PDB file of C-alpha atoms in Angstrom:
ATOM      1  CA  MET K   1       6.160  -3.066  42.707  1.00 75.00           C
ATOM      2  CA  ASN K   2       2.257  -2.080  44.205  1.00 80.00           C
ATOM      3  CA  ASP K   3      -1.069  -1.363  42.448  1.00 82.00           C
ATOM      4  CA  ARG K   4      -0.639   2.884  42.010  1.00 84.00           C
ATOM      5  CA  LYS K   5       2.684   2.095  40.053  1.00 86.00           C
ATOM      6  CA  LEU K   6       1.075  -0.681  38.552  1.00 89.00           C
ATOM      7  CA  LYS K   7      -1.587   2.183  36.795  1.00 89.00           C
ATOM      8  CA  GLN K   8       0.863   4.603  36.710  1.00 89.00           C
ATOM      9  CA  LEU K   9       2.477   2.569  33.738  1.00 91.00           C
ATOM     10  CA  PHE K  10      -1.102   1.374  32.343  1.00 92.00           C
ATOM     11  CA  ALA K  11      -1.897   5.115  32.377  1.00 91.00           C
ATOM     12  CA  ALA K  12       1.366   6.377  30.424  1.00 90.00           C
ATOM     13  CA  ALA K  13       0.700   3.093  28.219  1.00 91.00           C
ATOM     14  CA  ARG K  14      -2.151   3.742  27.596  1.00 92.00           C
ATOM     15  CA  LYS K  15      -1.348   7.810  25.538  1.00 90.00           C
ATOM     16  CA  GLU K  16       0.655   6.082  23.148  1.00 89.00           C
ATOM     17  CA  THR K  17      -0.466   6.850  19.842  1.00 89.00           C
ATOM     18  CA  ALA K  18      -0.391   3.992  16.745  1.00 89.00           C
ATOM     19  CA  PRO K  19       1.098   4.023  13.870  1.00 89.00           C
ATOM     20  CA  ALA K  20      -1.351   5.439  11.405  1.00 91.00           C
ATOM     21  CA  PRO K  21      -2.559   3.123   8.704  1.00 93.00           C
ATOM     22  CA  ALA K  22      -0.810   3.802   4.712  1.00 92.00           C
ATOM     23  CA  GLU K  23      -2.920   6.167   2.421  1.00 91.00           C
ATOM     24  CA  ASP K  24      -3.974   3.354   0.314  1.00 93.00           C
ATOM     25  CA  PHE K  25      -4.770   0.411   3.011  1.00 95.00           C
ATOM     26  CA  ALA K  26      -7.716   0.788   2.171  1.00 95.00           C
ATOM     27  CA  ALA K  27      -6.978  -0.518  -1.149  1.00 94.00           C
ATOM     28  CA  ASP K  28      -4.752  -3.286  -0.977  1.00 94.00           C
ATOM     29  CA  VAL K  29      -7.223  -4.689   1.782  1.00 95.00           C
ATOM     30  CA  LEU K  30      -9.804  -4.312  -1.517  1.00 93.00           C
ATOM     31  CA  ARG K  31      -7.403  -6.590  -3.898  1.00 93.00           C
ATOM     32  CA  ALA K  32      -6.728  -8.823  -0.824  1.00 92.00           C
ATOM     33  CA  ILE K  33     -10.725  -9.795  -1.050  1.00 90.00           C
ATOM     34  CA  ARG K  34     -11.174  -9.499  -4.850  1.00 88.00           C
ATOM     35  CA  ARG K  35      -8.579 -13.091  -4.598  1.00 85.00           C
ATOM     36  CA  GLU K  36     -11.939 -14.158  -2.159  1.00 75.00           C
ATOM     37  CA  PRO K  37     -14.105 -15.578  -2.787  1.00 68.00           C
ATOM     38  CA  PRO K  38     -17.742 -13.557  -2.226  1.00 62.00           C
ATOM     39  CA  PRO K  39     -19.121 -13.309   0.988  1.00 57.00           C
ATOM     40  CA  ALA K  40     -21.934 -16.092   1.792  1.00 61.00           C
ATOM     41  CA  ALA K  41     -24.701 -15.035   1.271  1.00 63.00           C
ATOM     42  CA  ILE K  42     -27.274 -15.829   4.522  1.00 65.00           C
ATOM     43  CA  SER K  43     -28.771 -18.955   4.569  1.00 72.00           C
ATOM     44  CA  ILE K  44     -32.310 -19.922   5.692  1.00 77.00           C
ATOM     45  CA  VAL K  45     -30.677 -21.253   8.659  1.00 79.00           C
ATOM     46  CA  ASP K  46     -29.120 -17.993   9.013  1.00 76.00           C
ATOM     47  CA  LEU K  47     -32.256 -16.813   8.477  1.00 77.00           C
ATOM     48  CA  LEU K  48     -33.868 -19.197  11.260  1.00 81.00           C
ATOM     49  CA  ASN K  49     -31.978 -18.595  13.642  1.00 79.00           C
ATOM     50  CA  LEU K  50     -32.141 -14.437  13.329  1.00 77.00           C
ATOM     51  CA  TRP K  51     -35.814 -14.983  13.812  1.00 83.00           C
ATOM     52  CA  PHE K  52     -36.139 -17.996  16.382  1.00 83.00           C
ATOM     53  CA  PRO K  53     -36.314 -15.640  19.107  1.00 82.00           C
ATOM     54  CA  ARG K  54     -39.180 -13.545  17.667  1.00 85.00           C
ATOM     55  CA  ILE K  55     -40.968 -16.251  15.354  1.00 89.00           C
ATOM     56  CA  THR K  56     -41.072 -17.380  19.361  1.00 90.00           C
ATOM     57  CA  LEU K  57     -42.952 -14.869  20.807  1.00 91.00           C
ATOM     58  CA  ALA K  58     -45.642 -14.167  18.206  1.00 92.00           C
ATOM     59  CA  ALA K  59     -46.574 -17.978  18.389  1.00 93.00           C
ATOM     60  CA  SER K  60     -46.971 -17.883  21.984  1.00 93.00           C
ATOM     61  CA  ALA K  61     -48.601 -14.209  21.658  1.00 94.00           C
ATOM     62  CA  VAL K  62     -51.745 -16.562  19.216  1.00 94.00           C
ATOM     63  CA  ILE K  63     -51.302 -19.559  21.483  1.00 94.00           C
ATOM     64  CA  MET K  64     -52.397 -16.934  24.617  1.00 94.00           C
ATOM     65  CA  LEU K  65     -54.946 -15.115  22.001  1.00 93.00           C
ATOM     66  CA  CYS K  66     -56.834 -18.218  21.261  1.00 88.00           C
ATOM     67  CA  LEU K  67     -57.119 -18.902  24.470  1.00 90.00           C
ATOM     68  CA  ALA K  68     -58.492 -16.252  26.158  1.00 90.00           C
ATOM     69  CA  ALA K  69     -60.730 -16.191  23.458  1.00 86.00           C
ATOM     70  CA  ASP K  70     -61.902 -19.375  23.900  1.00 82.00           C
ATOM     71  CA  TRP K  71     -62.042 -18.852  27.374  1.00 86.00           C
ATOM     72  CA  GLY K  72     -64.235 -15.465  26.897  1.00 85.00           C
ATOM     73  CA  LEU K  73     -66.623 -16.921  24.835  1.00 81.00           C
ATOM     74  CA  THR K  74     -67.248 -19.583  26.964  1.00 80.00           C
ATOM     75  CA  ALA K  75     -67.667 -17.561  30.048  1.00 84.00           C
ATOM     76  CA  ALA K  76     -70.325 -15.648  27.806  1.00 82.00           C
ATOM     77  CA  GLY K  77     -72.281 -18.809  27.150  1.00 77.00           C
ATOM     78  CA  ILE K  78     -71.260 -18.312  23.374  1.00 73.00           C
ATOM     79  CA  PRO K  79     -70.026 -22.226  22.232  1.00 66.00           C
ATOM     80  CA  GLY K  80     -66.553 -21.096  22.371  1.00 61.00           C
ATOM     81  CA  LEU K  81     -63.871 -23.251  19.556  1.00 62.00           C
ATOM     82  CA  SER K  82     -62.717 -26.144  21.243  1.00 66.00           C
ATOM     83  CA  ASP K  83     -67.236 -26.365  21.363  1.00 68.00           C
ATOM     84  CA  GLY K  84     -67.112 -26.066  17.573  1.00 69.00           C
ATOM     85  CA  VAL K  85     -64.188 -28.672  16.724  1.00 72.00           C
ATOM     86  CA  SER K  86     -65.927 -31.609  19.497  1.00 74.00           C
ATOM     87  CA  GLN K  87     -69.105 -30.625  17.657  1.00 73.00           C
ATOM     88  CA  LEU K  88     -66.983 -31.003  14.146  1.00 68.00           C
ATOM     89  CA  SER K  89     -65.390 -34.174  15.236  1.00 73.00           C
ATOM     90  CA  ALA K  90     -68.966 -36.191  17.127  1.00 73.00           C
ATOM     91  CA  GLN K  91     -70.375 -35.239  13.658  1.00 73.00           C
ATOM     92  CA  TRP K  92     -68.098 -36.200  11.173  1.00 71.00           C
ATOM     93  CA  LEU K  93     -64.906 -37.583  11.730  1.00 66.00           C
ATOM     94  CA  LEU K  94     -66.111 -39.673  14.573  1.00 66.00           C
ATOM     95  CA  THR K  95     -69.546 -41.534  13.613  1.00 66.00           C
ATOM     96  CA  PRO K  96     -69.040 -45.122  13.039  1.00 62.00           C
ATOM     97  CA  THR K  97     -68.987 -44.504   9.550  1.00 61.00           C
ATOM     98  CA  GLY K  98     -66.220 -41.867   9.426  1.00 54.00           C
ATOM     99  CA  LEU K  99     -66.077 -39.529   6.443  1.00 52.00           C
TER     100      LEU K  99
ATOM    101  CA  MET W   1     -23.015  10.161   3.840  1.00 48.00           C
ATOM    102  CA  SER W   2     -25.005   6.420   4.241  1.00 61.00           C
ATOM    103  CA  ASP W   3     -24.095   4.930   7.660  1.00 87.00           C
ATOM    104  CA  ASP W   4     -22.774   1.491   8.221  1.00 87.00           C
ATOM    105  CA  ALA W   5     -25.599  -0.498   8.260  1.00 88.00           C
ATOM    106  CA  GLU W   6     -26.695   1.135   4.831  1.00 88.00           C
ATOM    107  CA  LEU W   7     -23.025   0.634   3.627  1.00 89.00           C
ATOM    108  CA  LEU W   8     -23.227  -3.197   4.531  1.00 90.00           C
ATOM    109  CA  GLU W   9     -26.782  -3.487   2.362  1.00 88.00           C
ATOM    110  CA  ARG W  10     -25.351  -2.149  -0.500  1.00 89.00           C
ATOM    111  CA  ILE W  11     -21.612  -4.486   0.179  1.00 89.00           C
ATOM    112  CA  ARG W  12     -24.129  -7.312   0.880  1.00 85.00           C
ATOM    113  CA  GLY W  13     -25.908  -6.323  -2.483  1.00 85.00           C
ATOM    114  CA  GLY W  14     -22.880  -6.919  -4.303  1.00 84.00           C
ATOM    115  CA  ALA W  15     -21.074  -3.456  -3.778  1.00 88.00           C
ATOM    116  CA  THR W  16     -17.400  -4.575  -3.028  1.00 87.00           C
ATOM    117  CA  ASP W  17     -15.709  -1.499  -3.859  1.00 90.00           C
ATOM    118  CA  ASP W  18     -17.775   0.177  -1.254  1.00 91.00           C
ATOM    119  CA  PHE W  19     -16.455  -1.621   1.723  1.00 93.00           C
ATOM    120  CA  ALA W  20     -13.096   0.102   0.955  1.00 94.00           C
ATOM    121  CA  GLU W  21     -14.799   3.262   2.824  1.00 94.00           C
ATOM    122  CA  ILE W  22     -16.187   0.794   5.623  1.00 95.00           C
ATOM    123  CA  VAL W  23     -12.146   0.010   5.450  1.00 96.00           C
ATOM    124  CA  ARG W  24     -11.141   3.685   5.671  1.00 95.00           C
ATOM    125  CA  ARG W  25     -13.785   4.458   8.491  1.00 95.00           C
ATOM    126  CA  HIS W  26     -12.623   1.483  10.597  1.00 96.00           C
ATOM    127  CA  GLN W  27      -9.284   1.649   9.911  1.00 96.00           C
ATOM    128  CA  SER W  28      -7.893   3.797  13.037  1.00 95.00           C
ATOM    129  CA  ARG W  29      -9.555   1.898  15.413  1.00 94.00           C
ATOM    130  CA  VAL W  30      -8.500  -1.260  14.244  1.00 96.00           C
ATOM    131  CA  PHE W  31      -4.861  -0.819  14.367  1.00 97.00           C
ATOM    132  CA  ALA W  32      -5.189   0.908  17.862  1.00 95.00           C
ATOM    133  CA  ILE W  33      -6.464  -2.319  19.021  1.00 95.00           C
ATOM    134  CA  LEU W  34      -3.493  -4.197  17.282  1.00 96.00           C
ATOM    135  CA  HIS W  35      -1.123  -1.814  18.063  1.00 95.00           C
ATOM    136  CA  ARG W  36      -2.123  -2.719  21.725  1.00 93.00           C
ATOM    137  CA  TYR W  37      -0.354  -6.195  21.067  1.00 93.00           C
ATOM    138  CA  GLU W  38       2.189  -5.784  18.039  1.00 92.00           C
ATOM    139  CA  ARG W  39       4.900  -2.904  18.261  1.00 89.00           C
ATOM    140  CA  ASP W  40       5.606  -3.598  14.527  1.00 91.00           C
ATOM    141  CA  GLY W  41       4.388  -1.146  12.195  1.00 92.00           C
ATOM    142  CA  HIS W  42       4.346  -3.710   9.403  1.00 94.00           C
ATOM    143  CA  LYS W  43       2.925  -6.489  10.860  1.00 95.00           C
ATOM    144  CA  VAL W  44       0.289  -4.492  12.786  1.00 96.00           C
ATOM    145  CA  GLU W  45      -0.477  -3.406   9.270  1.00 96.00           C
ATOM    146  CA  ASP W  46      -0.393  -7.205   8.283  1.00 96.00           C
ATOM    147  CA  LEU W  47      -2.941  -7.736  11.373  1.00 97.00           C
ATOM    148  CA  ALA W  48      -5.527  -4.961  10.194  1.00 97.00           C
ATOM    149  CA  GLN W  49      -5.673  -6.590   6.337  1.00 97.00           C
ATOM    150  CA  GLU W  50      -6.409  -9.900   7.964  1.00 96.00           C
ATOM    151  CA  THR W  51      -9.183  -8.720  10.572  1.00 97.00           C
ATOM    152  CA  PHE W  52     -10.930  -6.617   7.490  1.00 96.00           C
ATOM    153  CA  VAL W  53     -10.375  -9.904   5.176  1.00 95.00           C
ATOM    154  CA  LYS W  54     -11.950 -12.002   8.449  1.00 95.00           C
ATOM    155  CA  ALA W  55     -14.972  -9.258   8.821  1.00 95.00           C
ATOM    156  CA  TRP W  56     -15.080  -9.748   4.903  1.00 92.00           C
ATOM    157  CA  ARG W  57     -15.411 -13.829   4.509  1.00 90.00           C
ATOM    158  CA  ALA W  58     -17.669 -13.615   7.585  1.00 91.00           C
ATOM    159  CA  LEU W  59     -20.225 -10.688   6.218  1.00 89.00           C
ATOM    160  CA  GLY W  60     -23.329 -13.035   6.576  1.00 86.00           C
ATOM    161  CA  GLN W  61     -22.886 -13.010  10.473  1.00 87.00           C
ATOM    162  CA  PHE W  62     -23.213  -9.564  11.275  1.00 88.00           C
ATOM    163  CA  ASP W  63     -26.585  -9.243  12.213  1.00 83.00           C
ATOM    164  CA  GLY W  64     -26.668  -5.738  12.926  1.00 83.00           C
ATOM    165  CA  ARG W  65     -28.118  -5.487  16.551  1.00 84.00           C
ATOM    166  CA  ALA W  66     -24.397  -4.689  17.701  1.00 86.00           C
ATOM    167  CA  PRO W  67     -22.796  -1.054  15.816  1.00 90.00           C
ATOM    168  CA  PHE W  68     -20.494  -2.445  13.424  1.00 93.00           C
ATOM    169  CA  GLU W  69     -17.757  -1.273  15.388  1.00 92.00           C
ATOM    170  CA  HIS W  70     -17.833  -3.188  17.832  1.00 91.00           C
ATOM    171  CA  TRP W  71     -18.505  -6.621  16.092  1.00 93.00           C
ATOM    172  CA  LEU W  72     -15.115  -5.111  14.221  1.00 95.00           C
ATOM    173  CA  SER W  73     -13.321  -4.896  17.004  1.00 94.00           C
ATOM    174  CA  ARG W  74     -13.993  -8.461  18.459  1.00 93.00           C
ATOM    175  CA  ILE W  75     -12.619  -9.928  15.772  1.00 95.00           C
ATOM    176  CA  ALA W  76      -9.519  -7.739  15.524  1.00 96.00           C
ATOM    177  CA  ALA W  77      -9.111  -8.811  19.268  1.00 95.00           C
ATOM    178  CA  ARG W  78      -9.448 -12.022  18.140  1.00 95.00           C
ATOM    179  CA  VAL W  79      -6.550 -11.901  15.457  1.00 96.00           C
ATOM    180  CA  ALA W  80      -5.261 -10.431  17.910  1.00 95.00           C
ATOM    181  CA  LEU W  81      -4.931 -13.496  20.193  1.00 94.00           C
ATOM    182  CA  ASP W  82      -3.940 -16.165  17.313  1.00 94.00           C
ATOM    183  CA  HIS W  83      -1.017 -13.703  16.394  1.00 95.00           C
ATOM    184  CA  LEU W  84       0.003 -13.681  20.726  1.00 93.00           C
ATOM    185  CA  ARG W  85      -0.073 -17.503  20.295  1.00 92.00           C
ATOM    186  CA  ARG W  86       2.110 -17.401  17.434  1.00 91.00           C
ATOM    187  CA  GLU W  87       4.579 -15.118  18.463  1.00 86.00           C
ATOM    188  CA  LYS W  88       4.401 -17.083  21.357  1.00 79.00           C
ATOM    189  CA  ARG W  89       6.037 -19.990  19.573  1.00 71.00           C
ATOM    190  CA  ARG W  90       8.934 -18.068  18.582  1.00 68.00           C
ATOM    191  CA  GLN W  91       9.888 -15.755  21.670  1.00 62.00           C
ATOM    192  CA  SER W  92      13.070 -16.683  22.157  1.00 54.00           C
ATOM    193  CA  GLU W  93      13.810 -15.264  18.892  1.00 53.00           C
ATOM    194  CA  ILE W  94      12.169 -11.408  19.661  1.00 51.00           C
ATOM    195  CA  GLY W  95      14.838  -9.206  20.601  1.00 53.00           C
ATOM    196  CA  LEU W  96      13.845  -7.443  23.811  1.00 56.00           C
ATOM    197  CA  PRO W  97      14.136  -3.658  23.849  1.00 64.00           C
ATOM    198  CA  GLU W  98      16.603  -1.148  24.499  1.00 69.00           C
ATOM    199  CA  PHE W  99      15.600   0.483  27.066  1.00 73.00           C
ATOM    200  CA  GLY W 100      16.567   5.059  27.958  1.00 74.00           C
ATOM    201  CA  ASP W 101      17.583   5.779  31.252  1.00 76.00           C
ATOM    202  CA  ASP W 102      13.667   7.472  31.669  1.00 79.00           C
ATOM    203  CA  VAL W 103      12.512   4.197  31.763  1.00 80.00           C
ATOM    204  CA  LEU W 104      15.487   2.119  33.863  1.00 79.00           C
ATOM    205  CA  ASP W 105      15.041   5.174  36.651  1.00 80.00           C
ATOM    206  CA  TRP W 106      10.923   4.989  36.804  1.00 83.00           C
ATOM    207  CA  LEU W 107      11.336   1.024  37.302  1.00 80.00           C
ATOM    208  CA  ARG W 108      13.357   1.469  39.971  1.00 78.00           C
ATOM    209  CA  SER W 109      12.267   4.048  41.453  1.00 78.00           C
ATOM    210  CA  SER W 110       9.518   3.436  44.712  1.00 73.00           C
ATOM    211  CA  ASP W 111       8.267   7.089  43.953  1.00 70.00           C
ATOM    212  CA  GLU W 112       4.970   7.490  42.548  1.00 66.00           C
ATOM    213  CA  LYS W 113       5.259  10.610  41.334  1.00 64.00           C
ATOM    214  CA  ASP W 114       7.177   9.677  38.901  1.00 69.00           C
ATOM    215  CA  GLU W 115       6.878  10.494  35.171  1.00 75.00           C
ATOM    216  CA  LEU W 116       6.960   7.910  32.932  1.00 80.00           C
ATOM    217  CA  ALA W 117       6.634   8.862  28.681  1.00 85.00           C
ATOM    218  CA  ALA W 118       4.533   6.737  26.484  1.00 86.00           C
ATOM    219  CA  ARG W 119       6.420   5.195  24.529  1.00 86.00           C
ATOM    220  CA  GLY W 120       8.327   3.976  27.075  1.00 86.00           C
ATOM    221  CA  ALA W 121       5.914   2.690  29.385  1.00 88.00           C
ATOM    222  CA  ALA W 122       4.039   0.956  26.105  1.00 90.00           C
ATOM    223  CA  GLU W 123       7.457  -0.829  25.442  1.00 88.00           C
ATOM    224  CA  LEU W 124       8.200  -1.455  28.947  1.00 89.00           C
ATOM    225  CA  LEU W 125       4.621  -3.215  29.686  1.00 91.00           C
ATOM    226  CA  GLU W 126       5.428  -5.355  26.201  1.00 89.00           C
ATOM    227  CA  LEU W 127       8.348  -6.844  28.085  1.00 88.00           C
ATOM    228  CA  ALA W 128       6.503  -7.694  30.932  1.00 90.00           C
ATOM    229  CA  MET W 129       3.350  -9.136  29.915  1.00 92.00           C
ATOM    230  CA  ARG W 130       5.376 -11.691  27.613  1.00 89.00           C
ATOM    231  CA  GLU W 131       5.463 -13.443  30.950  1.00 89.00           C
ATOM    232  CA  LEU W 132       2.272 -14.302  30.671  1.00 92.00           C
ATOM    233  CA  SER W 133      -0.629 -16.429  28.619  1.00 93.00           C
ATOM    234  CA  PRO W 134      -2.087 -15.312  25.331  1.00 93.00           C
ATOM    235  CA  ALA W 135      -5.202 -14.663  26.536  1.00 92.00           C
ATOM    236  CA  ASP W 136      -4.178 -13.561  29.975  1.00 94.00           C
ATOM    237  CA  ARG W 137      -2.564 -10.779  27.842  1.00 94.00           C
ATOM    238  CA  VAL W 138      -5.326 -10.121  26.089  1.00 94.00           C
ATOM    239  CA  ILE W 139      -7.136  -9.561  28.731  1.00 95.00           C
ATOM    240  CA  ILE W 140      -5.117  -7.118  30.465  1.00 95.00           C
ATOM    241  CA  THR W 141      -5.072  -5.236  27.777  1.00 95.00           C
ATOM    242  CA  MET W 142      -8.655  -5.163  27.216  1.00 95.00           C
ATOM    243  CA  GLN W 143      -9.118  -4.014  30.954  1.00 94.00           C
ATOM    244  CA  GLU W 144      -6.621  -2.113  30.926  1.00 94.00           C
ATOM    245  CA  LEU W 145      -5.668  -0.575  28.153  1.00 93.00           C
ATOM    246  CA  GLU W 146      -9.123  -0.209  26.219  1.00 92.00           C
ATOM    247  CA  GLY W 147     -11.551   0.362  29.298  1.00 92.00           C
ATOM    248  CA  ARG W 148     -13.751  -2.872  28.287  1.00 93.00           C
ATOM    249  CA  SER W 149     -15.880  -4.862  30.258  1.00 93.00           C
ATOM    250  CA  VAL W 150     -16.128  -8.279  31.354  1.00 95.00           C
ATOM    251  CA  LYS W 151     -19.013  -9.417  29.986  1.00 93.00           C
ATOM    252  CA  GLU W 152     -16.685  -8.613  26.533  1.00 91.00           C
ATOM    253  CA  ILE W 153     -14.203  -9.332  27.164  1.00 93.00           C
ATOM    254  CA  ALA W 154     -15.404 -12.948  27.774  1.00 93.00           C
ATOM    255  CA  ARG W 155     -17.310 -13.001  24.965  1.00 89.00           C
ATOM    256  CA  VAL W 156     -13.910 -11.898  22.565  1.00 87.00           C
ATOM    257  CA  LEU W 157     -12.315 -15.559  24.440  1.00 88.00           C
ATOM    258  CA  GLY W 158     -15.288 -17.173  24.376  1.00 88.00           C
ATOM    259  CA  ALA W 159     -15.671 -17.671  27.928  1.00 91.00           C
ATOM    260  CA  SER W 160     -17.505 -16.739  31.456  1.00 93.00           C
ATOM    261  CA  GLY W 161     -17.166 -14.197  33.679  1.00 93.00           C
ATOM    262  CA  VAL W 162     -16.165 -15.604  36.388  1.00 95.00           C
ATOM    263  CA  ALA W 163     -13.095 -17.407  34.430  1.00 95.00           C
ATOM    264  CA  VAL W 164     -12.253 -13.429  32.929  1.00 95.00           C
ATOM    265  CA  ARG W 165     -12.049 -11.795  36.859  1.00 95.00           C
ATOM    266  CA  VAL W 166     -10.250 -14.582  38.219  1.00 96.00           C
ATOM    267  CA  ARG W 167      -7.767 -15.108  35.483  1.00 95.00           C
ATOM    268  CA  ALA W 168      -7.417 -10.888  35.235  1.00 95.00           C
ATOM    269  CA  MET W 169      -6.730 -10.786  39.261  1.00 95.00           C
ATOM    270  CA  ARG W 170      -3.867 -14.188  38.833  1.00 95.00           C
ATOM    271  CA  ALA W 171      -1.911 -11.766  35.301  1.00 95.00           C
ATOM    272  CA  ARG W 172      -2.212  -8.478  37.107  1.00 94.00           C
ATOM    273  CA  THR W 173      -0.447 -10.747  40.147  1.00 94.00           C
ATOM    274  CA  LYS W 174       2.053 -11.712  37.467  1.00 94.00           C
ATOM    275  CA  LEU W 175       2.430  -9.107  35.523  1.00 94.00           C
ATOM    276  CA  ARG W 176       3.110  -7.036  38.296  1.00 92.00           C
ATOM    277  CA  ARG W 177       6.301  -9.592  39.406  1.00 92.00           C
ATOM    278  CA  ALA W 178       7.293  -9.582  35.807  1.00 91.00           C
ATOM    279  CA  LEU W 179       8.091  -6.055  36.661  1.00 89.00           C
ATOM    280  CA  GLU W 180      10.022  -7.075  40.409  1.00 88.00           C
ATOM    281  CA  GLN W 181      12.445  -8.782  38.522  1.00 87.00           C
ATOM    282  CA  MET W 182      12.947  -7.055  35.697  1.00 84.00           C
ATOM    283  CA  ALA W 183      13.687  -4.394  38.101  1.00 82.00           C
ATOM    284  CA  LYS W 184      15.917  -6.413  40.074  1.00 81.00           C
ATOM    285  CA  GLU W 185      17.972  -7.580  36.832  1.00 76.00           C
ATOM    286  CA  LYS W 186      18.012  -4.093  35.634  1.00 58.00           C
ATOM    287  CA  LEU W 187      19.276  -2.431  38.862  1.00 50.00           C
TER     288      LEU W 187
END
């Protein structure tokens, strides 16, 4: 059996039509699913899985934005975000007496 | 008429009866897929029902990124694979189909111009495919009869694209040999 004859067989088999569903097939399915427990609602884990790529992208964008703002402010001579944090920790948090 | 996404949203919200509309919209496609693996009409109906019940159970997992039809087709293919695995165990009990003269003539003939009727071709193919493993049969059916991509087949079988390609090549060779053997036996 060569390849062309096999292809001919596939082509002929493709043309066969499937049996038509019975008139009340949808009703039968509905009866079957009524015996089933209701479909599980989306859990928090499912939601997190669904949103994880978008949350990752959003978090990366926020980090990049903060870094760019800090770099921009430093370059312009305006105290940057990290300067503010350093100042705050030096003046308030890391003093010998503490808070 | 609302689209599948709207209907599914309503079903998730508790409108169970709307699932009948989903069934009506997709039943022909599901029957067509399952008929490639099972020729008994009653069994096809049972498998189609199993497909829709499984889809119902898994509705929470459908994220709507791909069309519902694709998602449902994958469930149908998995139902067919499980069915083939069950049938493989009791294959000796399944009777061989009686072929007409046209099928036997085509099988014996070396002339590629000979036409073969759809029903005869499907029966012949079904018999030859009994020589394949259930997974190989799914690969050949999806690739050659349904025109699915390697990626789609890999997703149904949970295998890599390379594995699917290699298995498809081997399965085709095995199928060709089975048909040659049948031609010799039927002479």
